[in-house]
């Protein structure tokens, strides 16, 4: 049994100058997808500069956007519209602005796209933005591209002009992953080949744009794909009912099918497919249903139920990334990775290259900036199953979210898992942490002292360790400066390097804690997100964030390493407190005042540790 | 060329809306369904039942009551709440009521701001809702074409076009920073005709005001306004007539224009819709002239 694809997701690319508003407006009007009163508005209202007589439709008015845009005469965002095809299929149009700075909007519009209509102005020929649109569409998984060579009326409907433009674009498309490229010569202004065959271009024998859209069928039947069911919500109801609610994103499922929870590897058999109004005997891609399983297995929101074992958890991935934020990518920084209904902390560990979306060339890069696209490597805090994007947009695509502002900063397309979790299985030794702590006579713990340079972190640590040592407690101090002489001597003081510095120190501290040692970390660690990432490595109670709160004037006066003096002379641009801000902890476990008697602060810290 | 039956389009829209519902219920701490009693709300309510079956709807519903709704809307609301066992919250701008704010003495813009927008903001703040689900559709009005499914509001419920998040695939960023909240629109991609056809297919109860009946109306400023209670002040020369009318949208009775019609059942009503193609907001007096006024209201925290 094959299924019907009821909706065609169309993305339109091009700028206002290419006649895009006119083209979309005409399609909407001629498929009767515009309410009469809006049509009336487009016949009567005229804006400055318009040459269209009152009484005729100014198509561009139908696709007008926000007041803010109108005032500035620009398009700032993706607009969504709908249209009905003669065969009953619904078209959802995602209309992306064409300017260079809006690559990110183009990527959004293309992310759901089945078909892209790429406008080219016949009079102006192929331009850099044409390649940009083509590349972004291909990257985001659009399989069919229709090259709409518009304004043919301005080049006397010349066949050779059309062929030249199409030839150039086809050559570019050949190196991209686009399955089908159609080319249609048209004039949105006169209507030639939009919905009615052109009488002026007898040399063209292909479909009109509307015919081409009506003839579209999905390349691969989505239900033939592998079964993927990301769990959104656990439904509990009377009679001990426990069901897993979600949308089938590919493949199909029926009661009796064996499934595997990709996150845990646990298997089960589908018992029922529950829907309002009665159980179903089958669910296919696109349907939102609730599954029950034949026995209790641990499934939570975000897990993916799969029909095969191809999808396995991993914690390192190579991905293509579209950077959306004004703030550039910082590797080493912890972001929230959102894939389907799953959220997990993740860091970008490496930028391999940046893609020039016009030429298709790859350039060496260390960062990605807004609208930049590149290949990067990411590490997730725990293993998660993600498909290659080419298999499934839903289980292969993800967002990166800034953990402080909650903004979406990037869209990622998984290319492949670099390290399957099962390749690195933690070996469990008989002598474990508990056994070691028994021998030590106390528990291991990490005290993370953060504060401005010169706030007294090292001095306090030193004093506290002396007191604990005297009591027979095994201690160690990981000092920021000392660590930078060895383990971290390859790192500088940029935000990315600071993040990596913090990460390594946290990992080392964790190993030492596991060995049963009480570890003091004396590290400026100025960024909240980095400290949070460090804290997340530990279980509750193993990690105490200690804020050494000392006014900057006091720190600058102490200046044990002469840093403030150098910064004042302009020789230390990245110094915390001078060139870089220090983000004080919002909820520290303990605050020590680094003014006056530091030995008293150390005693307070020791009391706190012994009390725990 | 495959023929696509309308049923398949409705199935796809339904599945999308259910997906959005489940994401909202799971991701937010304290969501609420904004229930305004009309046809879109009726569909929303039905979809919520479907999304969480066999479990109950896991959040309350809130009605923004301007105190100027049609009486029949309120009795319909109370019936639905009783039938479905809903947890209903009612938000009223009590200060506005005490000050005697009415659509007759305040001008529609100021009236709407006080009795709808302010009441909505107060209701959300009072109960600490972090996500409010509403029935807005992108086809309603031109400025809605750029609205997100998950529409972010800044502290103070402000809508800032430039802060809106890009929406990729089916994946939503539901994180909120301090003071932010979300408006969620599961019916974003539905058209008015979809709503009606879905109501017919699913046999969803709707208020009788949508069907034609002899009703007492006056003609005012080119619109037919129903005289729903004694608070309606007649202007000089106005007379109340009985006419066969129905409503395309339901809101505050003094601000909702009726259309003359004999469609007293859903089949006739859909036939009328298919042949007229007049946008439903044409009957709403609150939107003012162009598309921009809706945008301005939204920036203040309106739906």
XYZ file of N, CA and C in Angstrom, chain B residues 97-217:
363
model
N -14.127 46.948 34.038
C -15.560 46.804 34.292
C -16.020 47.903 35.253
N -15.221 48.090 36.339
C -15.573 49.106 37.342
C -15.595 50.499 36.714
N -14.679 50.739 35.777
C -14.614 52.054 35.124
C -15.670 52.208 34.038
N -16.448 51.150 33.833
C -17.516 51.231 32.834
C -17.009 51.235 31.399
N -15.878 50.609 31.145
C -15.352 50.573 29.777
C -16.293 49.764 28.892
N -16.715 50.350 27.800
C -17.582 49.622 26.881
C -17.207 49.986 25.451
N -17.607 49.145 24.518
C -17.276 49.428 23.111
C -17.996 50.675 22.609
N -19.023 51.130 23.351
C -19.775 52.293 22.880
C -19.125 53.598 23.285
N -18.402 53.601 24.415
C -17.880 54.885 24.878
C -16.357 54.997 24.836
N -15.655 53.985 24.358
C -14.195 54.055 24.402
C -13.493 53.981 23.052
N -14.212 53.753 21.998
C -13.521 53.559 20.723
C -12.980 52.138 20.688
N -13.041 51.510 19.534
C -12.748 50.081 19.504
C -11.303 49.769 19.873
N -10.375 50.625 19.477
C -8.977 50.297 19.751
C -8.711 50.286 21.259
N -9.143 51.345 21.922
C -8.900 51.452 23.354
C -9.691 50.385 24.119
N -10.909 50.140 23.679
C -11.733 49.099 24.302
C -11.036 47.743 24.208
N -10.543 47.417 23.012
C -9.889 46.120 22.810
C -8.627 46.020 23.652
N -7.871 47.115 23.701
C -6.643 47.107 24.479
C -6.957 46.809 25.950
N -7.967 47.506 26.489
C -8.265 47.358 27.914
C -8.919 46.026 28.238
N -9.943 45.673 27.458
C -10.751 44.522 27.869
C -10.235 43.198 27.335
N -9.449 43.225 26.259
C -8.899 41.968 25.749
C -7.420 41.847 26.068
N -6.616 42.793 25.553
C -5.171 42.674 25.702
C -4.757 42.724 27.173
N -5.250 43.722 27.892
C -4.877 43.856 29.304
C -5.385 42.654 30.108
N -6.642 42.247 29.830
C -7.207 41.100 30.552
C -6.386 39.838 30.286
N -5.957 39.671 29.052
C -5.142 38.504 28.687
C -3.816 38.524 29.435
N -3.162 39.681 29.414
C -1.863 39.790 30.094
C -2.023 39.533 31.587
N -3.071 40.129 32.175
C -3.285 39.941 33.617
C -3.576 38.482 33.948
N -4.384 37.846 33.097
C -4.734 36.443 33.329
C -3.503 35.559 33.294
N -2.651 35.785 32.297
C -1.441 34.976 32.159
C -0.526 35.190 33.369
N -0.382 36.441 33.775
C 0.483 36.752 34.922
C -0.087 36.183 36.225
N -1.403 36.302 36.385
C -2.036 35.864 37.623
C -1.780 34.382 37.886
N -1.927 33.571 36.854
C -1.772 32.132 37.048
C -0.350 31.645 36.743
N 0.507 32.556 36.294
C 1.890 32.177 36.005
C 2.033 31.252 34.810
N 1.171 31.411 33.808
C 1.282 30.565 32.616
C 2.529 30.946 31.832
N 3.277 29.931 31.365
C 4.457 30.244 30.554
C 4.225 29.958 29.072
N 3.094 29.351 28.746
C 2.750 29.154 27.331
C 1.239 29.260 27.198
N 0.788 30.042 26.222
C -0.646 30.210 25.989
C -0.953 29.753 24.569
N -1.828 28.749 24.465
C -2.150 28.165 23.165
C -3.370 28.882 22.601
N -3.255 29.361 21.375
C -4.357 30.098 20.762
C -4.681 29.569 19.374
N -5.792 30.053 18.829
C -6.286 29.508 17.560
C -5.982 30.351 16.339
N -4.983 31.248 16.417
C -4.692 32.117 15.273
C -4.231 31.300 14.062
N -4.655 31.758 12.883
C -4.251 31.109 11.633
C -3.531 32.122 10.747
N -2.613 31.625 9.932
C -1.844 32.526 9.078
C -2.686 33.120 7.962
N -3.783 32.482 7.618
C -4.573 33.007 6.496
C -5.554 34.092 6.945
N -5.630 34.338 8.267
C -6.628 35.269 8.775
C -6.425 36.673 8.256
N -5.149 37.020 8.081
C -4.855 38.425 7.880
C -3.425 38.485 7.362
N -3.102 39.464 6.528
C -1.803 39.436 5.856
C -0.613 39.448 6.812
N -0.715 40.220 7.891
C 0.458 40.328 8.762
C 0.711 39.034 9.534
N -0.286 38.132 9.550
C -0.102 36.855 10.240
C 0.773 35.882 9.449
N 1.029 36.196 8.179
C 1.781 35.261 7.335
C 3.183 35.006 7.876
N 3.672 35.936 8.698
C 5.021 35.760 9.237
C 5.004 35.291 10.675
N 3.838 34.997 11.198
C 3.750 34.550 12.579
C 4.348 33.148 12.713
N 5.015 32.925 13.844
C 5.566 31.612 14.116
C 4.510 30.705 14.728
N 4.772 29.416 14.716
C 3.937 28.470 15.453
C 4.203 28.658 16.946
N 5.482 28.763 17.293
C 5.869 29.087 18.667
C 6.342 30.539 18.671
N 5.470 31.419 19.142
C 5.709 32.856 19.029
C 6.163 33.404 20.380
N 7.385 33.904 20.400
C 8.014 34.303 21.663
C 7.531 35.676 22.123
N 7.286 35.815 23.421
C 6.956 37.118 23.997
C 8.002 37.484 25.033
N 8.438 38.716 24.943
C 9.442 39.236 25.874
C 8.764 39.603 27.189
N 9.560 39.919 28.218
C 8.949 40.369 29.469
C 7.935 41.477 29.184
N 6.782 41.438 29.881
C 5.732 42.408 29.613
C 4.892 42.009 28.405
N 5.045 40.758 27.920
C 4.258 40.190 26.816
C 4.522 40.867 25.479
N 5.594 41.619 25.382
C 5.888 42.308 24.131
C 6.274 41.321 23.038
N 5.774 41.581 21.850
C 6.124 40.777 20.683
C 7.149 41.561 19.877
N 8.336 41.006 19.728
C 9.362 41.710 18.970
C 9.704 40.911 17.727
N 9.393 41.487 16.550
C 9.603 40.729 15.313
C 11.026 40.174 15.208
N 11.996 40.963 15.623
C 13.382 40.543 15.419
C 13.858 39.480 16.395
N 13.103 39.268 17.469
C 13.505 38.241 18.432
C 12.879 36.881 18.120
N 12.000 36.850 17.122
C 11.305 35.595 16.838
C 12.292 34.526 16.362
N 12.041 33.313 16.785
C 13.005 32.243 16.516
C 12.742 31.562 15.176
N 13.834 31.205 14.499
C 13.659 30.470 13.246
C 13.076 29.081 13.525
N 12.130 28.625 12.708
C 11.501 27.322 12.942
C 11.918 26.326 11.868
N 12.767 25.402 12.274
C 13.254 24.365 11.367
C 12.467 23.071 11.582
N 12.203 22.371 10.518
C 11.567 21.040 10.573
C 10.372 21.047 11.517
N 10.253 19.948 12.268
C 9.207 19.891 13.290
C 9.789 20.243 14.654
N 11.041 20.722 14.669
C 11.754 20.896 15.930
C 11.558 22.301 16.480
N 11.130 22.385 17.730
C 10.885 23.696 18.325
C 11.861 23.957 19.469
N 12.386 25.167 19.507
C 13.165 25.604 20.666
C 12.166 26.171 21.673
N 11.899 25.405 22.721
C 10.892 25.816 23.699
C 11.524 26.397 24.963
N 12.841 26.662 24.928
C 13.503 27.252 26.096
C 13.036 28.696 26.286
N 12.963 29.112 27.528
C 12.593 30.493 27.819
C 13.658 31.119 28.721
N 14.025 32.340 28.421
C 14.892 33.089 29.332
C 13.978 33.776 30.354
N 14.608 34.334 31.370
C 13.871 35.000 32.449
C 12.829 35.978 31.891
N 11.567 35.808 32.311
C 10.530 36.763 31.935
C 9.875 36.511 30.594
N 10.442 35.623 29.799
C 9.836 35.354 28.499
C 8.666 34.381 28.651
N 7.735 34.433 27.682
C 6.679 33.430 27.632
C 6.425 33.116 26.167
N 5.572 32.121 25.930
C 5.341 31.677 24.562
C 3.852 31.715 24.243
N 3.544 32.111 23.006
C 2.190 31.901 22.479
C 2.341 30.797 21.440
N 1.408 29.866 21.443
C 1.532 28.704 20.560
C 0.291 28.590 19.689
N 0.502 28.396 18.395
C -0.617 28.393 17.453
C -0.679 27.098 16.639
N -1.377 26.098 17.154
C -1.427 24.805 16.443
C -2.163 24.863 15.103
N -3.023 25.875 14.905
C -3.800 25.953 13.663
C -3.147 26.875 12.631
N -1.876 27.203 12.828
C -1.198 28.160 11.941
C -1.454 27.907 10.460
N -1.366 26.651 10.039
C -1.437 26.358 8.601
C -2.831 26.004 8.113
N -3.842 26.180 8.957
C -5.219 25.885 8.538
C -5.818 27.113 7.862
N -6.771 26.856 6.966
C -7.556 27.952 6.400
C -8.936 27.932 7.054
N -9.686 28.995 6.821
C -11.018 29.043 7.414
C -11.875 27.875 6.912
N -11.724 27.558 5.625
C -12.503 26.452 5.058
C -12.090 25.115 5.675
N -10.804 24.957 5.938
C -10.330 23.733 6.614
C -11.041 23.581 7.956
N -11.137 24.690 8.679
C -11.756 24.653 10.004
C -13.200 24.170 9.884
N -13.915 24.742 8.911
C -15.320 24.348 8.753
C -15.483 22.901 8.320
N -14.658 22.489 7.387
C -14.764 21.107 6.907
C -14.384 20.113 8.001
N -13.450 20.524 8.833
C -13.048 19.656 9.935
C -14.178 19.569 10.971
N -14.837 20.682 11.234
C -15.970 20.693 12.166
C -17.053 19.738 11.658
N -17.277 19.778 10.342
C -18.296 18.891 9.770
C -17.866 17.426 9.896
N -16.627 17.150 9.520
C -16.157 15.763 9.550
C -16.180 15.182 10.955
N -15.738 15.984 11.905
C -15.589 15.474 13.267
C -16.832 15.715 14.128
N -17.827 16.351 13.526
C -19.076 16.662 14.241
C -18.795 17.396 15.557
N -18.026 18.462 15.448
C -17.631 19.240 16.630
C -18.733 20.241 16.987
N -19.168 20.269 18.244
C -20.205 21.237 18.634
C -19.693 22.683 18.507
N -20.531 23.554 17.961
C -20.196 24.986 17.858
C -21.415 25.797 18.286
N -21.232 27.037 18.695
C -22.374 27.870 19.080
C -23.338 28.072 17.902
N -24.624 28.136 18.220
C -25.649 28.289 17.189
C -25.574 29.606 16.435
N -24.832 30.568 16.959
C -24.731 31.890 16.313
C -24.142 31.804 14.910
N -23.406 30.709 14.627
C -22.827 30.558 13.295
C -23.880 30.219 12.246
N -25.053 29.759 12.699
C -26.101 29.377 11.762
C -27.163 30.476 11.677
N -27.751 30.560 10.510
C -28.731 31.620 10.289
C -30.003 31.420 11.085
N -30.559 32.550 11.497
C -31.772 32.564 12.282
C -32.291 33.993 12.232
N -33.549 34.162 12.493
C -34.101 35.507 12.617
C -33.556 36.116 13.902
N -32.835 37.223 13.750
C -32.241 37.839 14.939
C -32.497 39.341 14.915
N -32.587 39.974 16.094
C -32.815 41.425 16.133
C -31.520 42.182 15.810
N -31.520 42.943 14.720
C -30.302 43.661 14.326
C -30.604 45.117 14.001
